[in-house]
Steps between C-alpha positions, in 0.01 A plus 500: 500500500820388660592626845861570404639712219510324165763577241437454135730277306442715196739788437229714351128540549320359200133436431360303210154638436245282328383776267187426309388233745283729709238318703135588459491629858768754406301699248561872470292732719137474395251776446148539638604447861611142448794373710850546363824322585856602572812298580791612716807331645658634817690223672299294745152467355352462849606855584397659173164326520437651844586851379276481193210341687480817709429721197140612459370372168712186499265206463749217550867411490668173405856401582677319220771492238557653158772502236711192463572188306247241617124480542335474840814522713492405867612726780802278561604521134469878489669561835797292385559765234515264203177574311535868412173587677455770760268501798218734404153614597204523265256774601135513397367852552203724431614783265211717619655503848873480440709562191809326370708807581382479862602135521843595370541747785424227753732261323799735506459573869520128574818415313864600508525627141878538501568134585549289188611187683177411674296667771600539864622166642378302198778493245504384141322572172187322625453798735567774245255790520304552178192653342332285237307720261208376289442799273675801350330722756617288792852512364484878468375540855756256637791671326382842608471386861846342483650827376328688783641254755847536350480879541365473854769255613779647285588145402494253214195277520553124480131405486415342166214614277418217265208345306265277695504128436331194645423528870489186713337504842715366783386214720198562722698534824679803354175687437414752775798367696510810717144426614534124540834507683527842663769413755730331249437773247584781742818322608606449140428862405686639800792262460527591131537868584238604248339784694835637617636512147183654359515774761863570413430511125184708511548712810877525498531381858 
């Protein structure tokens, strides 16, 4: 993350999804109690990772990148806004404890769904909010939840719903950043205005 507001050089938010290149760790939700995966983008992956880690039934979260034009991008390449990737979080969860629809509810409450130019202080298409579906059912649930959010907020939703592609884990120091660097993380989150904006969007205050 940068400490100051970043402006995208692109006039429009565009994502190039690597359809058909789904990684083996991004298989559709499995049956028989086996872990399933989901991928969401909501601006700073540190913050989204913290929110999803708190959900009962979530086994693990991984900060990384998806969509884009090159394989195995670095954080510096993605944050520069030139690769087409977004910061994202891959969630491994236990479907017997938490469903995909429940994860969607947590996701929405942790993004500004009307902002199509980034999220909070992080600006540019690399911080676009998005839901990456891996099956027809996930797409149906995502679109239904988006329509519900649009009705609740009386607004057009900018969050993308798009097919999942290859997911690349970010460098090790980005994983569990909120645990490893609590002081820096809290300063970043406060300085970015994330909680204040979320309260305004979802509580109208």
